[in-house]
Short mmCIF file of C-alpha atoms and ligand atoms in Angstrom, two decimals:
data_model
loop_
_atom_site.label_atom_id
_atom_site.label_comp_id
_atom_site.label_asym_id
_atom_site.label_seq_id
_atom_site.Cartn_x
_atom_site.Cartn_y
_atom_site.Cartn_z
CA UNK A 1 8.12 -12.65 29.56
CA UNK A 2 8.81 -16.05 31.00
CA UNK A 3 5.20 -17.04 30.41
CA UNK A 4 5.30 -16.32 26.66
CA UNK A 5 6.14 -19.07 24.18
CA UNK A 6 9.58 -18.69 22.63
CA UNK A 7 8.73 -19.28 18.96
CA UNK A 8 6.18 -17.41 16.82
CA UNK A 9 5.09 -20.80 15.50
CA UNK A 10 3.77 -21.65 18.95
CA UNK A 11 1.12 -18.95 18.58
CA UNK A 12 -0.28 -20.45 15.38
CA UNK A 13 -2.32 -23.55 16.05
CA UNK A 14 -2.59 -26.48 13.61
CA UNK A 15 -6.14 -25.45 12.64
CA UNK A 16 -5.27 -21.85 12.00
CA UNK A 17 -6.33 -20.83 8.43
CA UNK A 18 -2.94 -19.13 7.89
CA UNK A 19 -1.39 -22.60 7.72
CA UNK A 20 -3.67 -23.42 4.80
CA UNK A 21 -2.96 -20.05 3.12
CA UNK A 22 0.75 -20.80 3.26
CA UNK A 23 0.37 -24.34 1.90
CA UNK A 24 -2.04 -23.23 -0.85
CA UNK A 25 0.04 -20.29 -2.13
CA UNK A 26 3.30 -22.26 -1.93
CA UNK A 27 1.67 -24.92 -4.10
CA UNK A 28 0.73 -22.49 -6.88
CA UNK A 29 2.71 -21.92 -10.03
CA UNK A 30 2.65 -18.14 -9.78
CA UNK A 31 4.42 -17.51 -13.10
CA UNK A 32 1.85 -19.68 -14.92
CA UNK A 33 -0.95 -17.83 -13.10
CA UNK A 34 0.34 -14.57 -14.54
CA UNK A 35 2.09 -12.98 -11.55
CA UNK A 36 4.92 -10.65 -12.45
CA UNK A 37 8.36 -10.40 -10.86
CA UNK A 38 8.23 -14.06 -9.83
CA UNK A 39 11.95 -14.45 -10.65
CA UNK A 40 14.28 -11.88 -9.07
CA UNK A 41 16.28 -9.65 -11.44
CA UNK A 42 20.02 -10.17 -11.59
CA UNK A 43 20.67 -6.52 -10.81
CA UNK A 44 19.44 -4.35 -7.96
CA UNK A 45 17.93 -5.33 -4.63
CA UNK A 46 15.63 -8.33 -4.84
CA UNK A 47 11.96 -7.39 -4.44
CA UNK A 48 9.42 -9.16 -2.30
CA UNK A 49 8.49 -12.65 -3.37
CA UNK A 50 5.00 -12.40 -4.97
CA UNK A 51 4.03 -15.47 -2.94
CA UNK A 52 4.48 -13.50 0.30
CA UNK A 53 2.39 -10.58 -0.91
CA UNK A 54 -0.29 -12.92 -2.25
CA UNK A 55 -0.42 -14.65 1.15
CA UNK A 56 -0.84 -11.25 2.79
CA UNK A 57 -3.76 -10.37 0.49
CA UNK A 58 -5.51 -13.73 0.89
CA UNK A 59 -5.16 -13.36 4.66
CA UNK A 60 -6.42 -9.77 4.50
CA UNK A 61 -9.52 -10.54 2.42
CA UNK A 62 -10.28 -13.51 4.66
CA UNK A 63 -10.12 -11.23 7.68
CA UNK A 64 -11.90 -8.12 6.38
CA UNK A 65 -8.69 -6.16 5.91
CA UNK A 66 -8.52 -4.90 2.34
CA UNK A 67 -6.67 -1.59 2.39
CA UNK A 68 -2.92 -1.59 1.75
CA UNK A 69 -2.24 0.71 4.73
CA UNK A 70 -4.11 -1.57 7.10
CA UNK A 71 -2.35 -4.62 5.67
CA UNK A 72 0.97 -2.89 6.32
CA UNK A 73 -0.09 -2.28 9.92
CA UNK A 74 -1.10 -5.94 10.33
CA UNK A 75 2.37 -7.04 9.18
CA UNK A 76 3.79 -5.19 12.21
CA UNK A 77 1.38 -6.17 14.96
CA UNK A 78 -0.60 -9.27 13.97
CA UNK A 79 1.09 -12.48 15.10
CA UNK A 80 -0.63 -14.53 12.37
CA UNK A 81 0.66 -12.20 9.65
CA UNK A 82 4.11 -12.11 11.25
CA UNK A 83 4.12 -15.90 11.10
CA UNK A 84 2.76 -15.97 7.53
CA UNK A 85 5.29 -13.44 6.23
CA UNK A 86 8.19 -14.62 8.41
CA UNK A 87 8.65 -11.11 9.88
CA UNK A 88 8.65 -9.40 6.47
CA UNK A 89 7.18 -5.92 6.68
CA UNK A 90 6.36 -4.57 3.22
CA UNK A 91 5.22 -0.94 3.10
CA UNK A 92 1.76 0.00 1.89
CA UNK A 93 3.02 1.20 -1.51
CA UNK A 94 4.58 -2.18 -2.24
CA UNK A 95 1.38 -3.89 -1.10
CA UNK A 96 -0.84 -1.61 -3.21
CA UNK A 97 1.42 -1.92 -6.28
CA UNK A 98 1.31 -5.71 -6.03
CA UNK A 99 -2.50 -5.74 -6.21
CA UNK A 100 -2.57 -3.29 -9.11
CA UNK A 101 0.18 -4.96 -11.15
CA UNK A 102 -1.16 -8.49 -10.64
CA UNK A 103 -4.87 -7.69 -10.87
CA UNK A 104 -5.49 -10.18 -13.73
CA UNK A 105 -3.67 -13.03 -11.99
CA UNK A 106 -6.03 -13.13 -8.98
CA UNK A 107 -8.74 -14.68 -11.13
CA UNK A 108 -6.47 -17.64 -11.84
CA UNK A 109 -5.79 -18.06 -8.11
CA UNK A 110 -9.56 -18.10 -7.55
CA UNK A 111 -9.85 -20.82 -10.23
CA UNK A 112 -7.03 -22.86 -8.70
CA UNK A 113 -8.96 -22.96 -5.45
CA UNK A 114 -12.14 -24.03 -7.28
CA UNK A 115 -10.13 -26.88 -8.81
CA UNK A 116 -8.87 -27.84 -5.35
CA UNK A 117 -12.44 -27.93 -4.02
CA UNK A 118 -13.43 -29.96 -7.06
CA UNK A 119 -10.81 -32.54 -6.10
CA UNK A 120 -12.38 -32.65 -2.64
CA UNK A 121 -15.77 -33.30 -4.26
CA UNK A 122 -17.20 -30.11 -2.79
CA UNK A 123 -18.91 -29.18 -6.05
CA UNK A 124 -22.01 -31.13 -7.10
CA UNK A 125 -21.40 -30.00 -10.73
CA UNK A 126 -25.05 -30.63 -11.58
CA UNK A 127 -26.92 -27.40 -10.89
CA UNK A 128 -25.59 -23.84 -10.77
CA UNK A 129 -27.55 -20.85 -9.49
CA UNK A 130 -26.69 -17.61 -11.26
CA UNK A 131 -27.40 -14.17 -9.91
CA UNK A 132 -26.02 -10.67 -9.97
CA UNK A 133 -25.58 -7.99 -7.36
CA UNK A 134 -24.31 -4.45 -7.53
CA UNK A 135 -21.36 -3.12 -5.53
CA UNK A 136 -20.61 0.56 -5.19
CA UNK A 137 -17.67 2.04 -7.07
CA UNK A 138 -15.33 4.84 -6.02
CA UNK A 139 -17.52 7.33 -7.84
CA UNK A 140 -20.09 9.59 -6.24
CA UNK A 141 -23.38 9.69 -8.09
CA UNK A 142 -22.97 13.46 -8.49
CA UNK A 143 -19.99 12.70 -10.70
CA UNK A 144 -21.93 10.42 -13.04
CA UNK A 145 -23.87 11.84 -15.99
CA UNK A 146 -26.30 10.07 -18.26
CA UNK A 147 -27.16 11.33 -21.73
CA UNK A 148 -30.63 12.33 -20.46
CA UNK A 149 -29.26 14.30 -17.49
CA UNK A 150 -26.77 16.16 -19.70
CA UNK A 151 -29.37 17.03 -22.35
CA UNK A 152 -31.80 18.27 -19.67
CA UNK A 153 -29.12 20.40 -18.02
CA UNK A 154 -28.06 21.94 -21.36
CA UNK A 155 -31.68 22.74 -22.30
CA UNK A 156 -32.35 24.34 -18.91
CA UNK A 157 -29.09 26.31 -19.12
CA UNK A 158 -30.06 27.57 -22.60
CA UNK A 159 -33.42 28.74 -21.27
CA UNK A 160 -31.76 30.45 -18.33
CA UNK A 161 -29.20 32.13 -20.58
CA UNK A 162 -31.95 33.35 -22.93
CA UNK A 163 -33.80 34.81 -19.91
CA UNK A 164 -30.63 36.52 -18.60
CA UNK A 165 -29.89 37.96 -22.06
CA UNK A 166 -33.43 39.31 -22.27
CA UNK A 167 -33.09 40.92 -18.85
CA UNK A 168 -29.72 42.35 -19.88
CA UNK A 169 -31.23 43.86 -23.04
CA UNK A 170 -34.11 45.32 -21.01
CA UNK A 171 -31.63 46.79 -18.52
CA UNK A 172 -29.62 48.35 -21.37
CA UNK A 173 -32.79 49.87 -22.85
CA UNK A 174 -33.81 51.29 -19.47
CA UNK A 175 -30.35 52.69 -18.94
CA UNK A 176 -30.42 54.34 -22.35
CA UNK A 177 -33.87 55.78 -21.67
CA UNK A 178 -32.76 57.07 -18.29
CA UNK A 179 -29.67 58.73 -19.72
CA UNK A 180 -31.81 60.36 -22.46
CA UNK A 181 -34.08 61.70 -19.70
CA UNK A 182 -31.07 62.92 -17.83
CA UNK A 183 -31.77 60.61 -14.87
CA UNK A 184 -29.52 57.89 -13.54
CA UNK A 185 -30.40 54.27 -14.76
CA UNK A 186 -29.43 51.07 -12.82
CA UNK A 187 -28.33 47.83 -14.48
CA UNK A 188 -27.92 44.50 -12.61
CA UNK A 189 -24.17 44.30 -12.15
CA UNK A 190 -24.35 40.66 -11.09
CA UNK A 191 -26.15 39.54 -14.25
CA UNK A 192 -22.99 39.29 -16.36
CA UNK A 193 -21.38 37.22 -13.60
CA UNK A 194 -24.36 34.85 -13.52
CA UNK A 195 -24.29 34.49 -17.31
CA UNK A 196 -20.60 33.60 -17.26
CA UNK A 197 -21.18 30.97 -14.55
CA UNK A 198 -24.13 29.32 -16.33
CA UNK A 199 -22.31 29.45 -19.67
CA UNK A 200 -19.24 27.79 -18.12
CA UNK A 201 -21.32 24.96 -16.62
CA UNK A 202 -23.23 24.53 -19.86
CA UNK A 203 -19.98 24.25 -21.84
CA UNK A 204 -18.65 21.61 -19.46
CA UNK A 205 -21.85 19.57 -19.77
CA UNK A 206 -21.80 19.98 -23.55
CA UNK A 207 -18.22 18.69 -23.66
CA UNK A 208 -19.35 15.59 -21.71
CA UNK A 209 -22.26 15.06 -24.10
CA UNK A 210 -19.89 15.36 -27.08
CA UNK A 211 -17.70 12.74 -25.42
CA UNK A 212 -20.69 10.39 -25.12
CA UNK A 213 -21.49 10.96 -28.82
CA UNK A 214 -17.90 10.15 -29.67
CA UNK A 215 -17.76 6.92 -27.63
CA UNK A 216 -21.36 5.82 -28.23
CA UNK A 217 -21.85 5.26 -24.46
CA UNK A 218 -24.99 6.22 -22.54
CA UNK A 219 -23.32 7.64 -19.44
CA UNK A 220 -20.01 8.95 -18.20
CA UNK A 221 -18.39 8.72 -14.74
CA UNK A 222 -15.70 11.24 -13.87
CA UNK A 223 -13.92 9.58 -10.90
CA UNK A 224 -14.00 5.99 -12.15
CA UNK A 225 -14.69 6.13 -15.89
CA UNK A 226 -15.66 2.43 -16.02
CA UNK A 227 -18.30 2.62 -13.27
CA UNK A 228 -21.95 2.98 -14.28
CA UNK A 229 -25.11 4.30 -12.64
CA UNK A 230 -27.00 1.15 -11.70
CA UNK A 231 -30.77 0.67 -11.58
CA UNK A 232 -32.42 2.77 -8.89
CA UNK A 233 -33.91 -0.16 -6.98
CA UNK A 234 -30.39 -1.48 -6.27
CA UNK A 235 -29.67 1.62 -4.10
CA UNK A 236 -26.03 1.37 -5.15
CA UNK A 237 -25.88 4.58 -7.16
CA UNK A 238 -22.77 4.23 -9.28
CA UNK A 239 -21.10 0.83 -9.22
CA UNK A 240 -20.37 -2.47 -10.92
CA UNK A 241 -22.44 -5.53 -11.73
CA UNK A 242 -21.16 -8.70 -10.02
CA UNK A 243 -22.16 -12.04 -11.52
CA UNK A 244 -21.90 -15.27 -9.53
CA UNK A 245 -22.46 -18.89 -10.54
CA UNK A 246 -22.97 -20.79 -7.29
CA UNK A 247 -22.95 -24.58 -7.08
CA UNK A 248 -26.05 -25.59 -5.13
CA UNK A 249 -24.39 -28.56 -3.36
CA UNK A 250 -22.39 -26.50 -0.84
CA UNK A 251 -23.02 -22.91 -2.02
CA UNK A 252 -19.47 -22.54 -3.27
CA UNK A 253 -18.77 -20.00 -6.01
CA UNK A 254 -17.87 -21.78 -9.24
CA UNK A 255 -17.43 -18.63 -11.34
CA UNK A 256 -17.50 -14.89 -10.76
CA UNK A 257 -17.22 -11.94 -13.08
CA UNK A 258 -17.47 -8.18 -12.71
CA UNK A 259 -18.83 -6.05 -15.53
CA UNK A 260 -20.33 -2.61 -15.94
CA UNK A 261 -23.46 -3.71 -17.76
CA UNK A 262 -26.47 -2.31 -15.93
CA UNK A 263 -28.85 -5.24 -16.67
CA UNK A 264 -28.27 -8.97 -16.21
CA UNK A 265 -29.78 -9.85 -19.59
CA UNK A 266 -27.29 -11.60 -21.84
CA UNK A 267 -24.92 -12.62 -19.02
CA UNK A 268 -26.26 -16.11 -18.31
CA UNK A 269 -24.54 -18.20 -21.00
CA UNK A 270 -21.08 -16.57 -20.68
CA UNK A 271 -21.07 -16.95 -16.88
CA UNK A 272 -22.12 -20.63 -16.97
CA UNK A 273 -19.76 -21.52 -19.82
CA UNK A 274 -16.81 -20.15 -17.82
CA UNK A 275 -17.98 -22.12 -14.77
CA UNK A 276 -18.25 -25.33 -16.83
CA UNK A 277 -14.70 -24.86 -17.95
CA UNK A 278 -13.39 -24.57 -14.37
CA UNK A 279 -15.61 -27.38 -13.09
CA UNK A 280 -14.54 -29.65 -15.96
CA UNK A 281 -18.05 -30.61 -17.13
CA UNK A 282 -19.53 -30.84 -20.64
CA UNK A 283 -23.13 -30.25 -19.57
CA UNK A 284 -24.84 -28.70 -16.58
CA UNK A 285 -28.15 -27.26 -15.37
CA UNK A 286 -28.45 -23.58 -14.49
CA UNK A 287 -31.17 -21.56 -12.81
CA UNK A 288 -31.49 -17.79 -12.80
CA UNK A 289 -34.17 -15.18 -12.05
CA UNK A 290 -36.41 -13.31 -14.49
CA UNK A 291 -33.79 -10.62 -15.06
CA UNK A 292 -31.86 -13.07 -17.27
CA UNK A 293 -34.79 -13.89 -19.53
CA UNK A 294 -33.55 -13.25 -23.05
CA UNK A 295 -34.19 -15.61 -25.94
CA UNK A 296 -30.73 -15.23 -27.48
CA UNK A 297 -29.14 -16.17 -24.15
CA UNK A 298 -31.41 -19.18 -23.62
CA UNK A 299 -30.59 -20.36 -27.15
CA UNK A 300 -26.86 -19.94 -26.46
CA UNK A 301 -27.33 -22.07 -23.32
CA UNK A 302 -28.97 -24.88 -25.30
CA UNK A 303 -26.13 -24.83 -27.83
CA UNK A 304 -23.56 -25.07 -25.00
CA UNK A 305 -25.39 -28.04 -23.38
CA UNK A 306 -26.64 -25.90 -20.51
CA UNK A 307 -30.15 -26.80 -19.36
CA UNK A 308 -31.47 -23.41 -18.31
CA UNK A 309 -34.33 -22.60 -15.93
CA UNK A 310 -35.31 -18.94 -16.17
CA UNK A 311 -38.90 -17.88 -15.37
CA UNK A 312 -40.58 -15.65 -17.89
CA UNK A 313 -41.22 -12.08 -16.71
CA UNK A 314 -44.85 -11.01 -16.90
CA UNK A 315 -44.52 -7.84 -18.95
CA UNK A 316 -45.73 -6.24 -22.18
CA UNK A 317 -48.34 -3.66 -23.19
CA UNK A 318 -51.31 -6.07 -22.77
CA UNK A 319 -50.32 -6.84 -19.16
CA UNK A 320 -49.77 -3.13 -18.46
CA UNK A 321 -53.36 -2.45 -19.58
CA UNK A 322 -54.77 -5.28 -17.48
CA UNK A 323 -55.61 -7.56 -20.43
CA UNK A 324 -55.04 -11.33 -20.64
CA UNK A 325 -51.33 -12.12 -20.59
CA UNK A 326 -49.72 -14.11 -23.39
CA UNK A 327 -49.46 -17.12 -21.05
CA UNK A 328 -53.25 -17.39 -21.19
CA UNK A 329 -53.03 -18.18 -24.91
CA UNK A 330 -52.02 -21.77 -25.76
CA UNK A 331 -49.70 -22.43 -28.67
CA UNK A 332 -50.32 -25.57 -30.74
CA UNK A 333 -47.04 -26.37 -32.47
CA UNK A 334 -48.47 -29.02 -34.81
CA UNK A 335 -50.98 -26.60 -36.31
CA UNK A 336 -48.93 -23.41 -35.74
CA UNK A 337 -51.89 -21.61 -34.15
CA UNK A 338 -52.76 -20.05 -30.78
CA UNK A 339 -55.95 -20.90 -28.90
CA UNK A 340 -57.19 -17.82 -27.05
CA UNK A 341 -59.06 -17.76 -23.68
CA UNK A 342 -62.37 -17.75 -25.63
CA UNK A 343 -61.31 -20.92 -27.43
CA UNK A 344 -60.85 -19.18 -30.77
CA UNK A 345 -58.05 -19.96 -33.23
CA UNK A 346 -55.48 -17.20 -33.90
CA UNK A 347 -53.50 -17.82 -37.11
CA UNK A 348 -50.16 -16.38 -38.28
CA UNK A 349 -50.78 -13.26 -40.33
CA UNK A 350 -48.00 -10.71 -40.15
CA UNK A 351 -44.24 -11.32 -40.24
CA UNK A 352 -41.91 -8.69 -38.83
CA UNK A 353 -38.64 -8.28 -36.90
CA UNK A 354 -37.79 -8.04 -33.22
CA UNK A 355 -34.10 -7.23 -32.78
CA UNK A 356 -32.42 -10.03 -34.77
CA UNK A 357 -35.38 -12.42 -34.66
CA UNK A 358 -38.28 -12.97 -37.04
CA UNK A 359 -41.55 -12.09 -35.25
CA UNK A 360 -44.91 -13.53 -36.30
CA UNK A 361 -48.26 -12.04 -35.21
CA UNK A 362 -51.21 -14.39 -34.69
CA UNK A 363 -54.68 -12.82 -35.09
CA UNK A 364 -58.37 -13.53 -35.68
CA UNK A 365 -60.12 -10.20 -36.27
CA UNK A 366 -63.57 -11.67 -36.94
CA UNK A 367 -63.60 -13.67 -33.71
CA UNK A 368 -62.49 -10.64 -31.65
CA UNK A 369 -65.29 -8.47 -33.10
CA UNK A 370 -67.96 -10.77 -31.69
CA UNK A 371 -66.15 -11.89 -28.55
CA UNK A 372 -67.82 -11.66 -25.11
CA UNK A 373 -64.33 -11.48 -23.47
CA UNK A 374 -63.10 -8.61 -25.60
CA UNK A 375 -63.10 -6.07 -22.75
CA UNK A 376 -60.66 -8.27 -20.86
CA UNK A 377 -58.47 -8.92 -23.89
CA UNK A 378 -58.09 -5.97 -26.25
CA UNK A 379 -59.35 -2.58 -27.32
CA UNK A 380 -59.95 -3.63 -30.95
CA UNK A 381 -58.52 -7.03 -31.93
CA UNK A 382 -55.87 -9.10 -30.16
CA UNK A 383 -52.50 -9.75 -31.69
CA UNK A 384 -50.24 -12.39 -30.09
CA UNK A 385 -46.60 -12.19 -31.16
CA UNK A 386 -44.27 -15.15 -31.33
CA UNK A 387 -40.61 -15.30 -32.31
CA UNK A 388 -39.61 -17.78 -34.97
CA UNK A 389 -37.23 -19.49 -32.49
CA UNK A 390 -39.59 -19.30 -29.50
CA UNK A 391 -39.78 -23.09 -29.17
CA UNK A 392 -36.63 -22.83 -27.05
CA UNK A 393 -38.64 -20.81 -24.50
CA UNK A 394 -41.52 -23.30 -24.63
CA UNK A 395 -39.13 -26.12 -23.82
CA UNK A 396 -37.75 -24.14 -20.88
CA UNK A 397 -41.27 -23.30 -19.60
CA UNK A 398 -42.16 -27.03 -19.72
CA UNK A 399 -39.01 -27.89 -17.72
CA UNK A 400 -39.84 -25.24 -15.12
CA UNK A 401 -43.42 -26.45 -14.80
CA UNK A 402 -42.11 -29.96 -14.17
CA UNK A 403 -39.54 -28.78 -11.62
CA UNK A 404 -40.76 -25.61 -9.84
CA UNK A 405 -38.58 -26.27 -6.75
CA UNK A 406 -35.52 -25.33 -8.73
CA UNK A 407 -36.38 -21.63 -8.21
CA UNK A 408 -36.23 -22.07 -4.41
CA UNK A 409 -32.85 -23.76 -4.79
CA UNK A 410 -31.65 -20.72 -6.70
CA UNK A 411 -32.68 -18.28 -3.98
CA UNK A 412 -31.22 -20.34 -1.14
CA UNK A 413 -27.93 -20.84 -2.96
CA UNK A 414 -27.16 -17.31 -4.13
CA UNK A 415 -28.30 -15.51 -1.01
CA UNK A 416 -25.59 -17.16 1.05
CA UNK A 417 -22.54 -15.79 -0.82
CA UNK A 418 -24.09 -12.38 -1.42
CA UNK A 419 -25.10 -12.05 2.22
CA UNK A 420 -21.71 -13.22 3.43
CA UNK A 421 -19.77 -10.96 1.08
CA UNK A 422 -21.78 -7.84 1.88
CA UNK A 423 -22.50 -8.33 5.58
CA UNK A 424 -19.79 -10.51 7.06
CA UNK A 425 -16.96 -9.44 4.77
CA UNK A 426 -18.09 -5.77 4.72
CA UNK A 427 -17.63 -5.63 0.95
CA UNK A 428 -20.15 -2.85 0.41
CA UNK A 429 -17.90 -0.85 -1.89
CA UNK A 430 -14.80 -1.32 -4.00
CA UNK A 431 -11.55 0.36 -3.02
CA UNK A 432 -10.05 0.65 -6.49
CA UNK A 433 -11.01 2.41 -9.70
CA UNK A 434 -11.32 0.95 -13.24
CA UNK A 435 -12.89 -2.32 -14.27
CA UNK A 436 -9.73 -4.43 -14.45
CA UNK A 437 -8.66 -3.39 -10.93
CA UNK A 438 -12.11 -4.05 -9.54
CA UNK A 439 -12.11 -7.50 -11.17
CA UNK A 440 -8.88 -8.29 -9.36
CA UNK A 441 -10.35 -7.05 -6.08
CA UNK A 442 -13.46 -9.17 -6.46
CA UNK A 443 -11.48 -12.30 -7.37
CA UNK A 444 -9.83 -12.00 -3.95
CA UNK A 445 -13.21 -11.48 -2.30
CA UNK A 446 -14.71 -14.57 -3.99
CA UNK A 447 -11.58 -16.59 -3.17
CA UNK A 448 -11.86 -15.57 0.50
CA UNK A 449 -15.55 -16.55 0.55
CA UNK A 450 -14.75 -19.98 -0.93
CA UNK A 451 -11.87 -20.57 1.49
CA UNK A 452 -14.07 -19.65 4.44
CA UNK A 453 -16.80 -21.99 3.19
CA UNK A 454 -14.40 -24.87 2.46
CA UNK A 455 -12.84 -24.57 5.93
CA UNK A 456 -16.33 -24.94 7.39
CA UNK A 457 -16.89 -28.04 5.26
CA UNK A 458 -13.59 -29.93 5.51
CA UNK A 459 -11.48 -28.00 8.03
CA UNK A 460 -7.99 -26.54 7.69
CA UNK A 461 -6.33 -29.95 8.00
CA UNK A 462 -8.51 -31.38 5.20
CA UNK A 463 -7.59 -28.52 2.88
CA UNK A 464 -3.87 -28.75 3.67
CA UNK A 465 -3.97 -32.49 3.01
CA UNK A 466 -5.61 -31.86 -0.39
CA UNK A 467 -2.92 -29.33 -1.35
CA UNK A 468 -0.17 -31.80 -0.51
CA UNK A 469 -1.63 -34.69 -2.53
S1 SF4 B 501 -60.88 -10.81 -27.95
FE1 SF4 B 501 -60.20 -12.16 -29.58
S2 SF4 B 501 -58.33 -13.08 -28.82
FE2 SF4 B 501 -59.34 -12.16 -27.08
S3 SF4 B 501 -60.48 -13.80 -26.16
FE3 SF4 B 501 -61.86 -12.79 -27.58
S4 SF4 B 501 -61.62 -13.86 -29.50
FE4 SF4 B 501 -59.96 -14.45 -28.24
#
């Protein structure tokens, strides 16, 4: 005992991250950030100060401890937590309630830290890399049903029921015949039981399908109703879609959002606009992968002064059949024509619609009839479609051609936070159910990632000094 320091403070060195956590949280205006119970009620026992519980959570997420029961245990045995909470020992219910009740406020705390890093000039604020990943929800894939799965099950159940009914009728007929002959007939006693079981399952699936018709959704999850079955190649099963906008200068997260949209299409402009707001810039460049390629989104980026770099996916029926891709046809904007690989002119002929856009088809039937490249191009005559507002995509393609390295910058920048969050921070699955709760959880995860990164860049002392300015 004589060898041990006398004060808890002696165990916590000047470069210990808990010293920054304390300074950072104490510097926040928690009421303005949306935390509840910031001021103690006049009656009853005063509750825990939200600042203390927020410190506990920031510490926990920074140290791979996310469950309320484990955080409670840390408050009893971990000298850093004992120092941070000044010997307070909240129970796990209080800890869990705090995260649930204040779920929306964590996003503001994340933003406050981005602003702090901005003051330290840790954000380049010139180029953001956007990407999405999927994180598993608290919902087994057996408890998720798509419209297709439900319809298939109901159809198969109907067929099975029809077969059972037929066998039941045949059994009745045989029984009747046997009793007429004076012999003893035998019916399948278990058949009625089987019919009841299949009928029960069918009714439950039909009720789920009716629910989908009522809500207009494509799938339903029973444990976490907001979670969605993600694309198969993600291997996540049922989960959430996490969007990150990462500043390429130091790979810090400028903006993060969780949604339950299965695809990334349409998420580029909203993610970057939110990041611009936090970074305090009027214009910025943004790079994303092919999954974000959507003309409406690219147009929205241009309108918001976002210079987007998104490579065009090579897809479409012509590509699927092994014919020339559209990229092999050159558009001449002055003449409003396409030049095909055989050097022929395709002119606008047919005007139609593609979603909300006007679509124009460019053709030259006569040239195709006599073309020596026809086998590599089309089965009859080639039609090249162009959207009325497609010039926005041409401008983006020209930018990408002039700056192909930007795609490598994207990969290098987004892989770091995703790798760190999933591998180092063990965030392979969410602990909570429902979208709003999961958003709160991920705000803490992204905050912890940024703190860890900023400590590497400027150290604990540098961060504490910035808080106290
Ligand atoms: S088939 Fe028609 S569009 Fe294709 S290369 Fe020949 S002329 Fe051009």
